[in-house]
Tab-separated table of C-alpha atoms and ligand atoms in Angstrom:
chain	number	residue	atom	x	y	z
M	1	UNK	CA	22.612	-5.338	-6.240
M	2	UNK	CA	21.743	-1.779	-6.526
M	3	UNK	CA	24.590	1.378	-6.788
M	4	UNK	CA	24.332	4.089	-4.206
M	5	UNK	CA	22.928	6.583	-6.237
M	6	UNK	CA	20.258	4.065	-7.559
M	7	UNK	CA	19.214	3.037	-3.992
M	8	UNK	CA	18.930	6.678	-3.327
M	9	UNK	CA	16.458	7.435	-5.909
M	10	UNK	CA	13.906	4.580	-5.465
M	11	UNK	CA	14.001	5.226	-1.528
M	12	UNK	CA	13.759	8.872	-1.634
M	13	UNK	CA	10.510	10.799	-1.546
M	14	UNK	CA	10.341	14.026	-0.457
M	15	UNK	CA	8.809	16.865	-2.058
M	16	UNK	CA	11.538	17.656	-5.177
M	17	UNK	CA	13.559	14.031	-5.327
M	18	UNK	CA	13.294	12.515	-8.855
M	19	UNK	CA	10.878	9.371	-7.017
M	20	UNK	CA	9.156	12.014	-4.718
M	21	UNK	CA	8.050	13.778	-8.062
M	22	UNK	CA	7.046	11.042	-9.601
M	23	UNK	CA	5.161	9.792	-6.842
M	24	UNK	CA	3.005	13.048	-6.488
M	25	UNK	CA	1.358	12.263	-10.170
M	26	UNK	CA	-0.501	9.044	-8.174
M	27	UNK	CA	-3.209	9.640	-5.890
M	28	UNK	CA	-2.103	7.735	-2.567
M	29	UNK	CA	-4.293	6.200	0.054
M	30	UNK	CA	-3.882	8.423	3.458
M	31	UNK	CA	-6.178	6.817	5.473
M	32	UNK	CA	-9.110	4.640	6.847
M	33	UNK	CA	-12.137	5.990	6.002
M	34	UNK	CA	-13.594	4.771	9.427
M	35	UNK	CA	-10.587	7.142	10.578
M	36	UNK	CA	-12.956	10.764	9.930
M	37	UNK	CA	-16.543	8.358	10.076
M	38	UNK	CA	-18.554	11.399	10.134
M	39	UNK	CA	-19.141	15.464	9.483
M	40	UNK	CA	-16.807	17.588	11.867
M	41	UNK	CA	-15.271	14.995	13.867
M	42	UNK	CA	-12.293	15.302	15.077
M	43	UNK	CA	-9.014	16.092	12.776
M	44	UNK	CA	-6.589	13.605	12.437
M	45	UNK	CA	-2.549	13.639	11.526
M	46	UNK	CA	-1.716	12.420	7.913
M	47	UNK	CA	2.042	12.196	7.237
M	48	UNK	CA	2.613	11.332	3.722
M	49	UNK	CA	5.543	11.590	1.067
M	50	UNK	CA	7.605	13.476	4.216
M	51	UNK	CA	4.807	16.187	4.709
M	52	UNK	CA	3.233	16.702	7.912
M	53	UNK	CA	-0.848	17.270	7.081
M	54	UNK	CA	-4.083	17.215	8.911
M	55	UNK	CA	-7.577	15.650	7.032
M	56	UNK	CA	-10.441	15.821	8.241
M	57	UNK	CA	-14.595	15.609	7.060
M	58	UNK	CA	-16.220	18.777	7.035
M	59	UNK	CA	-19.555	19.824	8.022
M	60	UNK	CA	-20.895	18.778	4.507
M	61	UNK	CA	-18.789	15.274	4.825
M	62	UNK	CA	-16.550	16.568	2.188
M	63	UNK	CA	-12.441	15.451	3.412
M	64	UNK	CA	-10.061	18.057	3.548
M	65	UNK	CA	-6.494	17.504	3.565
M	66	UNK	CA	-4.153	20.723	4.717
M	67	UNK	CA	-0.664	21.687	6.370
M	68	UNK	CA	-0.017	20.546	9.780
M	69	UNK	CA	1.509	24.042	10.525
M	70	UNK	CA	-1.024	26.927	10.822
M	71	UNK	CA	0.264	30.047	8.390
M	72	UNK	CA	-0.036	32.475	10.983
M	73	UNK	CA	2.626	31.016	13.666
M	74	UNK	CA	3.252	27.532	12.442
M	75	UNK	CA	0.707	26.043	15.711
M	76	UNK	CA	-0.766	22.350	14.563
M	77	UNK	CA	-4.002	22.557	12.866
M	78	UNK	CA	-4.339	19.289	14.257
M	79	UNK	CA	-5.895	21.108	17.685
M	80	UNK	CA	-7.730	22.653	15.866
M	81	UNK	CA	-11.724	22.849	15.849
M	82	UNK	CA	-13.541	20.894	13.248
M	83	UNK	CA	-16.841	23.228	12.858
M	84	UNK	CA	-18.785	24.874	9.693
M	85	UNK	CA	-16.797	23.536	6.653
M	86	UNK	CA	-13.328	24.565	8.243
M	87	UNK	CA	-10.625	23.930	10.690
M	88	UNK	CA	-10.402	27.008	13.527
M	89	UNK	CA	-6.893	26.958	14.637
M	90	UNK	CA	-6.797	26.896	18.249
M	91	UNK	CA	-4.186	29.441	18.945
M	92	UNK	CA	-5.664	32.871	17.237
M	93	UNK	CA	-8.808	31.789	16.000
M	94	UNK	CA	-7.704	31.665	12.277
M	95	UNK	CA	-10.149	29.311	10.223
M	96	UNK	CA	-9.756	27.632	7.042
M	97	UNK	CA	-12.094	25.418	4.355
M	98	UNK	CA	-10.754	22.592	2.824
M	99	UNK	CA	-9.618	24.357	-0.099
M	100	UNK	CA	-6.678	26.518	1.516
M	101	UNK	CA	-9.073	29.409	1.708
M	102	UNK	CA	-8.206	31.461	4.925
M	103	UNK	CA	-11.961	32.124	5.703
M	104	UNK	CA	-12.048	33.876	9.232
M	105	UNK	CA	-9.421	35.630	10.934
M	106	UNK	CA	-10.872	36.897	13.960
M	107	UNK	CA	-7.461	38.633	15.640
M	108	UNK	CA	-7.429	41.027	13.558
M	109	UNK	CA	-9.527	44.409	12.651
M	110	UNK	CA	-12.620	43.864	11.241
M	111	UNK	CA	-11.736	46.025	8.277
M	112	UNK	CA	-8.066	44.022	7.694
M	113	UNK	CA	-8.426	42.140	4.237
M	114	UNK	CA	-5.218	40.494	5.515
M	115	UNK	CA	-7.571	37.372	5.698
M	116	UNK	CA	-7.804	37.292	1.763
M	117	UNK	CA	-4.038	37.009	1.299
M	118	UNK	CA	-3.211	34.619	3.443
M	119	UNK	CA	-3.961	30.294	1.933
M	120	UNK	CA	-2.498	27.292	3.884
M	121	UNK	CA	-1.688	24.055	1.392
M	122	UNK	CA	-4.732	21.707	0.700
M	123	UNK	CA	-4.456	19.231	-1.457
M	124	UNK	CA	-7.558	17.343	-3.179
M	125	UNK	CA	-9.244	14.422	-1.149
M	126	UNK	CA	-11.367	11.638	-1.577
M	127	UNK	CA	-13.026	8.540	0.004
M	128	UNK	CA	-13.379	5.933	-2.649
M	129	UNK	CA	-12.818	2.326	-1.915
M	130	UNK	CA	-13.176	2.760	2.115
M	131	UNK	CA	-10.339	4.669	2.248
M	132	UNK	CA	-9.180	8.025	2.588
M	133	UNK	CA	-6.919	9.406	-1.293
M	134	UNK	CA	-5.129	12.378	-1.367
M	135	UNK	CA	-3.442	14.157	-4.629
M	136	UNK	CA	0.213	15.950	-3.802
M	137	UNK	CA	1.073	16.892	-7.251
M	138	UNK	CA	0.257	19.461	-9.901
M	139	UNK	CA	-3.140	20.052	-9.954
M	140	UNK	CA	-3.792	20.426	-13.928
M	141	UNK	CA	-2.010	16.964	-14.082
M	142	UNK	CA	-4.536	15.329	-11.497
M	143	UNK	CA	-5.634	11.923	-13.180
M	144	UNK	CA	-8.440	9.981	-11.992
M	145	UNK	CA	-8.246	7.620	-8.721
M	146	UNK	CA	-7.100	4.295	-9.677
M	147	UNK	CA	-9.780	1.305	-10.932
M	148	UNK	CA	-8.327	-1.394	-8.423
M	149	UNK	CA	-11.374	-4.129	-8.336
M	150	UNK	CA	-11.091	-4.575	-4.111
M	151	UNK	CA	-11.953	-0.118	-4.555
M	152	UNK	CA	-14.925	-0.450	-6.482
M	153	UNK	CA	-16.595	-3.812	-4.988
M	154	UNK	CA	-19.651	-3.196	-2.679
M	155	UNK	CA	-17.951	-2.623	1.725
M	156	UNK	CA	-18.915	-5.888	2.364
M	157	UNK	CA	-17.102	-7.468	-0.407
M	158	UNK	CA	-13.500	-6.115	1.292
M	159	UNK	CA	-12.153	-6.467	3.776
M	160	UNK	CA	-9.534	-3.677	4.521
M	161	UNK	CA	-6.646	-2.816	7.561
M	162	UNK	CA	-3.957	-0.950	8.317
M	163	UNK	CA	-0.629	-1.027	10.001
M	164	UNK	CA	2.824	1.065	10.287
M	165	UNK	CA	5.886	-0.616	9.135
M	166	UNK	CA	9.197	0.581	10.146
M	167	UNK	CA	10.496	0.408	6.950
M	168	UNK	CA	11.300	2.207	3.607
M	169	UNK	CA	7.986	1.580	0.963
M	170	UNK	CA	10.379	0.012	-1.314
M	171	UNK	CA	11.803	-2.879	0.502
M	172	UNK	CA	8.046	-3.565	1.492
M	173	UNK	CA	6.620	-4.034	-1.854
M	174	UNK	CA	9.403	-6.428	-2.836
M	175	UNK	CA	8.308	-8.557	-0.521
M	176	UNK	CA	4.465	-8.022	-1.689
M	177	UNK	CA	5.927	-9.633	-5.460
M	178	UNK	CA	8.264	-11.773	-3.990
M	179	UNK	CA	6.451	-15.317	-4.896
M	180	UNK	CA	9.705	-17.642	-3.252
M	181	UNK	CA	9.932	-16.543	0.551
M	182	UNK	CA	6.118	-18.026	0.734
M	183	UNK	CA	7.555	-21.390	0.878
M	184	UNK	CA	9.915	-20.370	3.468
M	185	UNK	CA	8.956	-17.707	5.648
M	186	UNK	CA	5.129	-18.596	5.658
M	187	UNK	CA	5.258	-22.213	5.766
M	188	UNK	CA	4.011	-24.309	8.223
M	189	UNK	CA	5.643	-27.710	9.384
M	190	UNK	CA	2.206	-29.557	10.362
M	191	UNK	CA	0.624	-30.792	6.948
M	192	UNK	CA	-3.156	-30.502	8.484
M	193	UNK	CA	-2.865	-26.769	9.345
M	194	UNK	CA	-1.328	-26.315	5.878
M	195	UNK	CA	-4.570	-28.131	4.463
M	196	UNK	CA	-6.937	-26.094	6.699
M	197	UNK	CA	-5.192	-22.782	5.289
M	198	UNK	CA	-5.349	-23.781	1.665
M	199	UNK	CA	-8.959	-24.963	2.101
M	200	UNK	CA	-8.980	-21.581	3.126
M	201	UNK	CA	-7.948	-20.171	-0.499
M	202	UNK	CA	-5.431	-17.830	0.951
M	203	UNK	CA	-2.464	-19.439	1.334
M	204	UNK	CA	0.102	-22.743	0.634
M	205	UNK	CA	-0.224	-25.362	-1.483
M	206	UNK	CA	0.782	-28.470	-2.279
M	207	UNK	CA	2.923	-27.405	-5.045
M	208	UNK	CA	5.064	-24.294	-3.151
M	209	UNK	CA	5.974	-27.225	-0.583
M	210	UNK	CA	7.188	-29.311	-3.363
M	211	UNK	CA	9.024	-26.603	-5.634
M	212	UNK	CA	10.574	-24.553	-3.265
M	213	UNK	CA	12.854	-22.850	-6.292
M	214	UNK	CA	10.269	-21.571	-9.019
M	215	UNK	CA	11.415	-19.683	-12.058
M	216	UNK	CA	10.331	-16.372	-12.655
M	217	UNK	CA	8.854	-14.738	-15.721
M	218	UNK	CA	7.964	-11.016	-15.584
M	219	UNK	CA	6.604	-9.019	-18.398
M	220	UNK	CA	6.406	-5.168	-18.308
M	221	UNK	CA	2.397	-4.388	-18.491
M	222	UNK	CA	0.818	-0.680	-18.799
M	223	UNK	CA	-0.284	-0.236	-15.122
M	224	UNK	CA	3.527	-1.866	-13.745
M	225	UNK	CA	4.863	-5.673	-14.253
M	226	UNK	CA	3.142	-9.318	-14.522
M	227	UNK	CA	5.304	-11.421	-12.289
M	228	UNK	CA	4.541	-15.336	-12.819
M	229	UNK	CA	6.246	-18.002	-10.848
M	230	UNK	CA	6.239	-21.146	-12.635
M	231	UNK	CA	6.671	-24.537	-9.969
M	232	UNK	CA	5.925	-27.978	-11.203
M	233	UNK	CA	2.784	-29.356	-10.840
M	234	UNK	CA	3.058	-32.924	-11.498
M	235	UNK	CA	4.666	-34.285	-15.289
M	236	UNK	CA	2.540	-32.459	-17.173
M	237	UNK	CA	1.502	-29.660	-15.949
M	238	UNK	CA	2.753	-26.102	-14.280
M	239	UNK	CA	1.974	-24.077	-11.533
M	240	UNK	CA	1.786	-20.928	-12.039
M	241	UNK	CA	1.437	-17.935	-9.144
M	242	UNK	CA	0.958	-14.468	-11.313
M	243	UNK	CA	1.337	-11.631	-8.727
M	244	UNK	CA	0.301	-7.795	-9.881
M	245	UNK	CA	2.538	-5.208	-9.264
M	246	UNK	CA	0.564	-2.096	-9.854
M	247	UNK	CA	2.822	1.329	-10.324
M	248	UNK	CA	3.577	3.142	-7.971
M	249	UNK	CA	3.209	0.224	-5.411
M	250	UNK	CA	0.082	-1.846	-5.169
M	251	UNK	CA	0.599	-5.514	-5.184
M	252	UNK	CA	-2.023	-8.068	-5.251
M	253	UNK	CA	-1.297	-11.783	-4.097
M	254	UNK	CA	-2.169	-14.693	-6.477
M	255	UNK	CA	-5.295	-16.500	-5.103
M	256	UNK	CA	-6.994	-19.541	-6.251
M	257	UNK	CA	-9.781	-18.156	-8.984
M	258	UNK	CA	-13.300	-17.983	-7.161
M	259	UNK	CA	-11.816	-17.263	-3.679
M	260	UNK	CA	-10.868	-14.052	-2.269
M	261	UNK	CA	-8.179	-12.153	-3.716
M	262	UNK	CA	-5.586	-10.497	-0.919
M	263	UNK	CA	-3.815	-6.967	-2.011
M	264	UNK	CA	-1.535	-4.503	-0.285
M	265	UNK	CA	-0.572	-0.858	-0.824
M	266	UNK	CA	2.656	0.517	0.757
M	267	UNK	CA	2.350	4.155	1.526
M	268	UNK	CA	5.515	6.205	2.372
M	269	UNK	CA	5.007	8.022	5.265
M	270	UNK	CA	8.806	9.305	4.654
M	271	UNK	CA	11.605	7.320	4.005
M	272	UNK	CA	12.341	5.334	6.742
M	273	UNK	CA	8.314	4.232	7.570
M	274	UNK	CA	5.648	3.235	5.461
M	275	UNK	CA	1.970	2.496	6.443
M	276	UNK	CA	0.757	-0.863	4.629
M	277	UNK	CA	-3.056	-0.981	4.136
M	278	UNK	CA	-4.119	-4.531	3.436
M	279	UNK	CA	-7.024	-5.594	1.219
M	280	UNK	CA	-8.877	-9.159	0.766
M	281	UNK	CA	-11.948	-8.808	-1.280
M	282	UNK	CA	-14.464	-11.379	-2.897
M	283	UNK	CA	-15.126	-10.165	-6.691
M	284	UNK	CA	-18.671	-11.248	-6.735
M	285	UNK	CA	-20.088	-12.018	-3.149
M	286	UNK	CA	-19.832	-10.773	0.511
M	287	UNK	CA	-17.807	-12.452	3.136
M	288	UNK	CA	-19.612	-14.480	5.283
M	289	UNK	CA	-19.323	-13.753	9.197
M	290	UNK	CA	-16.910	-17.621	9.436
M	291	UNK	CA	-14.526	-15.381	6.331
M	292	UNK	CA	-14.462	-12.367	8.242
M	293	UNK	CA	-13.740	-13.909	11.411
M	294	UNK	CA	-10.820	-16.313	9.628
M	295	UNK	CA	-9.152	-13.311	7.544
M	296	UNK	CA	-8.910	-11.070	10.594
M	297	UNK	CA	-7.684	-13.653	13.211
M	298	UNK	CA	-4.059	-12.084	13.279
M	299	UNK	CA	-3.386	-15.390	11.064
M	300	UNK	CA	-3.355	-14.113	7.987
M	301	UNK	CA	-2.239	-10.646	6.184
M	302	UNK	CA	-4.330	-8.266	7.962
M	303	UNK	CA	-2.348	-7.641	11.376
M	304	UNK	CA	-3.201	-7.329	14.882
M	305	UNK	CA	-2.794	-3.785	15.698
M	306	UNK	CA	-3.868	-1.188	18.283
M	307	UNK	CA	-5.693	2.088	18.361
M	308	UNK	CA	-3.160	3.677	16.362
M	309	UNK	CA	-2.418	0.901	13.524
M	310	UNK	CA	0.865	0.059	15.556
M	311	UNK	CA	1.432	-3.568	15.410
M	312	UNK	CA	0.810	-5.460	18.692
M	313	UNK	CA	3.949	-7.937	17.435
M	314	UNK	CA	6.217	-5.309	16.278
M	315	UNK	CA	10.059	-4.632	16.329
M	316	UNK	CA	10.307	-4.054	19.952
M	317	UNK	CA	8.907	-7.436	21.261
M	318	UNK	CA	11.050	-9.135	18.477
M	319	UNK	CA	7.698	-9.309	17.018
M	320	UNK	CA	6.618	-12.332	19.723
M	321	UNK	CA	8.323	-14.539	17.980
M	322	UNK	CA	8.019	-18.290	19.787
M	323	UNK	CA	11.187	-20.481	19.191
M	324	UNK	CA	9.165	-23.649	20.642
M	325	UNK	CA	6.764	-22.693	17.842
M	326	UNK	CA	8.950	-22.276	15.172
M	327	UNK	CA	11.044	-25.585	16.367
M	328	UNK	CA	7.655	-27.332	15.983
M	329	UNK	CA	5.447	-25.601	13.906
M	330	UNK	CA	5.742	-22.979	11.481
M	331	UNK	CA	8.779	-21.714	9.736
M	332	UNK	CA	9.169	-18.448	11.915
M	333	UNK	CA	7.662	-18.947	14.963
M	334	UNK	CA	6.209	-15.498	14.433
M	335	UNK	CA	2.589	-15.520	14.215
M	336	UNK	CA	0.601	-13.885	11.181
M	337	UNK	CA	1.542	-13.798	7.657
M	338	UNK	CA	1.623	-9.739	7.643
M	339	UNK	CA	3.754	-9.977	11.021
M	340	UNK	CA	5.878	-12.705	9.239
M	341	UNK	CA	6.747	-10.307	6.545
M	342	UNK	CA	7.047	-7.295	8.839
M	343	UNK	CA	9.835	-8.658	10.990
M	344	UNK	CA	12.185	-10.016	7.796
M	345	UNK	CA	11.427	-6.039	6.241
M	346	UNK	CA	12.234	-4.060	9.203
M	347	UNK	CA	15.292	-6.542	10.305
M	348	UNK	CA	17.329	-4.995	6.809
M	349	UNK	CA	17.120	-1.651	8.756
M	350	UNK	CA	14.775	1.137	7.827
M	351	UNK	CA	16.508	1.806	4.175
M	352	UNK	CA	17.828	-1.469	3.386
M	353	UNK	CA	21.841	-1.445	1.988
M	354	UNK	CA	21.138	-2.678	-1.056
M	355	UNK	CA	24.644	-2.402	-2.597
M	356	UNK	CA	25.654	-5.251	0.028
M	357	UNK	CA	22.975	-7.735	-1.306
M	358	UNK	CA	23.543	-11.060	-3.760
M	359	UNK	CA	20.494	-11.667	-5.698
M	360	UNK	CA	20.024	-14.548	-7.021
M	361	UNK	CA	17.564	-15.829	-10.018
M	362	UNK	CA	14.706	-16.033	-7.942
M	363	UNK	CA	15.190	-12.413	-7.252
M	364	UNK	CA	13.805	-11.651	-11.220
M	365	UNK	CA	10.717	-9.835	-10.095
M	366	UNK	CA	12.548	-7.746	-7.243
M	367	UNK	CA	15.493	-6.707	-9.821
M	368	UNK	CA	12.536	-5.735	-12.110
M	369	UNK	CA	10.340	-3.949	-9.704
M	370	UNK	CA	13.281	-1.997	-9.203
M	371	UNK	CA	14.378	-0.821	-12.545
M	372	UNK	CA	10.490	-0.061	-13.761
M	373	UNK	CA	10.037	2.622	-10.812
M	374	UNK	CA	13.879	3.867	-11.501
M	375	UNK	CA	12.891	4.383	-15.453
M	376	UNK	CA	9.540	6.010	-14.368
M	377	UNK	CA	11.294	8.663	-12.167
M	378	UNK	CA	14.448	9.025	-14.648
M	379	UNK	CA	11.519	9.334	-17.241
M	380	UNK	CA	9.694	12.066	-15.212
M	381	UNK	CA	13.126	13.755	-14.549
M	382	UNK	CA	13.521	13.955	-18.540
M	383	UNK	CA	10.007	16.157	-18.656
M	384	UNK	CA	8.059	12.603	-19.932
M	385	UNK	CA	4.840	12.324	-18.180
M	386	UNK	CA	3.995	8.491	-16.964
M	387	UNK	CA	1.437	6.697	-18.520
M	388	UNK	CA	-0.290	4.991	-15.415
M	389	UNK	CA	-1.742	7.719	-13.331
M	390	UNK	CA	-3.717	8.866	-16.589
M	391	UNK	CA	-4.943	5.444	-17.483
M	392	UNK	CA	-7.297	4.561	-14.633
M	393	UNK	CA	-8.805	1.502	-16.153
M	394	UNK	CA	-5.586	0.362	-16.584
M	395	UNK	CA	-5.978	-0.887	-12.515
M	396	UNK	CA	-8.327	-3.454	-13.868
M	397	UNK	CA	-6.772	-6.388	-13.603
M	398	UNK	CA	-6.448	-9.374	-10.674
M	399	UNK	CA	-3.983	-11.919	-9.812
M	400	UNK	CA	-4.379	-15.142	-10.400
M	401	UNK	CA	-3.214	-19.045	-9.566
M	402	UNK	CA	-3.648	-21.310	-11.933
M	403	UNK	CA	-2.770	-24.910	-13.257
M	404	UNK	CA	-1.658	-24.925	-16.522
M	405	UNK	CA	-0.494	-27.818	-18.977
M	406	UNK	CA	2.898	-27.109	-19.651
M	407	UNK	CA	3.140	-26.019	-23.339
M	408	UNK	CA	1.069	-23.039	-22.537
M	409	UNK	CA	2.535	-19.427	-21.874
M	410	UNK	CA	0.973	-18.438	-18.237
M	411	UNK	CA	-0.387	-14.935	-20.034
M	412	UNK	CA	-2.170	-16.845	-22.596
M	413	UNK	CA	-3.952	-19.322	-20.269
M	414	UNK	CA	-4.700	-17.332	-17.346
M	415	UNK	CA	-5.800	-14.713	-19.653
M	416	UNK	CA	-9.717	-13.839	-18.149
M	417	UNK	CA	-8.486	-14.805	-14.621
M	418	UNK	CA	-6.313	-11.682	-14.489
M	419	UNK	CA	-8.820	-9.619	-15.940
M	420	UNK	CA	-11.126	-7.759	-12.855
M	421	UNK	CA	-14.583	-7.569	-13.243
M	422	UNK	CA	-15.687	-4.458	-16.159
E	1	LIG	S1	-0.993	30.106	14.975
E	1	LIG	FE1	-2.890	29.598	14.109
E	1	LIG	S2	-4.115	31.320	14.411
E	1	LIG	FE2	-2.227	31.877	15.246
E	2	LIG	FE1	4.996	-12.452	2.562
């Protein structure tokens, strides 16, 4: 369990909270690409952190990234027109470039060098890895974006989506490194689907059937924690599942070496919702059309959602959940693994009580996650910068899943499977 005032600081993250601080050193995903897909199309709402902002691609494809709330009188720059490298609020006529620059103001006198004293908040922006990054924090502390291997393989070597989770960030990325609900709340009861999926490379095997209580071994690493989950694999061997959690809260799943790797990042949005963009990406080939079609059949992480990444099996449909299905079937009832885990998150409520919990042993990784991004803020509070943002190639790393024989520590034997490509 976690005190109060500890549950208040990891789920906190507005603009001047220790966490909200220490989030704004990271550069955060903020959107799909494909959400601004070319030069002056149309604006688009970003809330992030608990600010209200507006990106958009200028007329040189550049992405800006400003205030929701026009300077002049506070009208949403989200109306506004998208046209010669600035946003024209639609009220007075007031334009602005991506860098804050008030660079028209056509309501007043001609001679008025009003225009010159008057910014609206813009924070940096790129695309880089099919997605949209902004950069809240101080600007002479912004570090590079992030090596993550699914950012830097070729498009069609990813596979990405996105989807809004009623929930805080935190209680989302637990269950991102939490390696012991997968033989529970994603199991299946039919062995031949369960063969089909693992054939698959994303998803059960044999083992997490059999060992349904693995023992957890985390080590603190330089870009967040290495979280292994050892199950027996036969006499003499071990299974081991070695999840990534990447600071401030990228996870990546283990997957069986050579087939795709699946990743998520849980973006606060404030601190009761969180967008979750999923990743699956192939290190060293494209996805065939059969992949593509499997990994976005609503089985599997990436979600079935609508036109504005809201869940089609969501909260208010108890998430379509089928009790023939799960009498039968699968474990839940609820179909899709990124559903699966959606409905469990949002059920704790959007900030989950964590004073009232009882963790158990296979709660190691959680417990840890937990302390590592409580030190990092506490850390930041104390004036001590943290290391991650700074060290970019730090990112470079994978999960893996691996056999092992059992005298072998899982760090030394799955040593160049948890390295990403150079
Ligand atoms: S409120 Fe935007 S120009 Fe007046
Ligand atoms: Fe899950």
């Amino acid at each position: 369990m976690l005190s109060k005032v500890d549950n208040d600081l990891l789920t906190q993250t507005d603009r001047g909270t220790p966490m909200g601080e220490y989030l704004r050193r990271y550069w955060h995903p903020v959107m799909l690409a494909e959400e601004v897909p070319e030069p002056d199309c149309p604006p688009k709402r970003v809330r992030i952190l608990g600010e209200d902002l507006v990106g958009y691609r200028d007329t040189n494809g550049d992405i800006g990234l400003i205030d929701n709330y026009c300077p002049h009188r506070r009208a949403s720059m989200f109306f506004a027109r998208n046209e010669e490298c600035g946003l024209r609020c639609v009220y007075h006529g007031w334009k602005f470039d991506k860098d804050g620059n008030c660079v028209d103001m056509p309501s007043e006198p001609a001679e008025s060098n009003f225009k010159d004293k008057v910014r609206i908040t813009a924070y940096p922006a790129r695309e880089y890895g099919g997605l949209i990054w902004a950069y809240l924090g101080p600007l002479e502390l912004m570090p590079n974006l992030p090596e993550l291997e699914w950012a830097r393989v070729p498009a069609d070597q990813r596979i990405l989506s996105k989807r809004l989770q009623l929930s805080n960030y935190s209680q989302a990325v637990e269950g991102g490194i939490d390696s012991s609900h997968v033989s529970f709340l994603h199991s299946i009861l039919e062995q031949d689907k369960q063969d089909d999926l693992a054939a698959s490379g994303v998803t059960l095997q044999e083992f997490m059937t059999a060992d349904k209580s693995p023992r957890f071994f985390v080590k603190d690493a330089d870009p967040g924690l290495l979280i292994a989950a050892r199950r027996n694999a036969g006499e003499e061997n071990y299974y081991w599942r070695i999840t990534q959690f990447l600071l401030p809260y990228f996870t990546m799943i283990p997957g069986t070496p050579g087939y795709p790797i699946g990743g998520h990042c849980w973006v606060p949005i404030d601190d009761e919702n969180c967008y979750n963009y999923s990743v699956t990406w192939h290190p060293s080939r494209a996805f065939t059309e059969d992949e593509l079609k499997f990994h976005l059949s609503g089985l599997g992480i990436h979600a079935d959602v609508d036109d504005k990444y809201v869940p089609l099996r969501n909260k208010s449909n108890d998430y379509v959940m089928d009790r023939d299905i799960q009498r039968t079937t699968t474990f839940s009832g609820i179909r899709g693994i990124g559903e699966q885990d959606m409905a469990v998150q949002e059920s704790m409520g959007a900030i989950v009580e964590r004073p009232r919990e009882h963790l158990g042993s296979s709660d190691a990784a959680v417990i840890a996650m937990r302390r590592r991004l409580i030190r990092e803020a506490r850390n930041l509070e104390e004036g001590i910068e943290p290391f991650a943002p700074s060290h970019s190639d730090a990112y470079k790393v994978r999960s893996a899943a691996v056999v092992l024989a059992r005298d072998i520590p899982f760090h030394e034997g799955a040593q160049e499977e948890l390295k990403s490509m150079p």
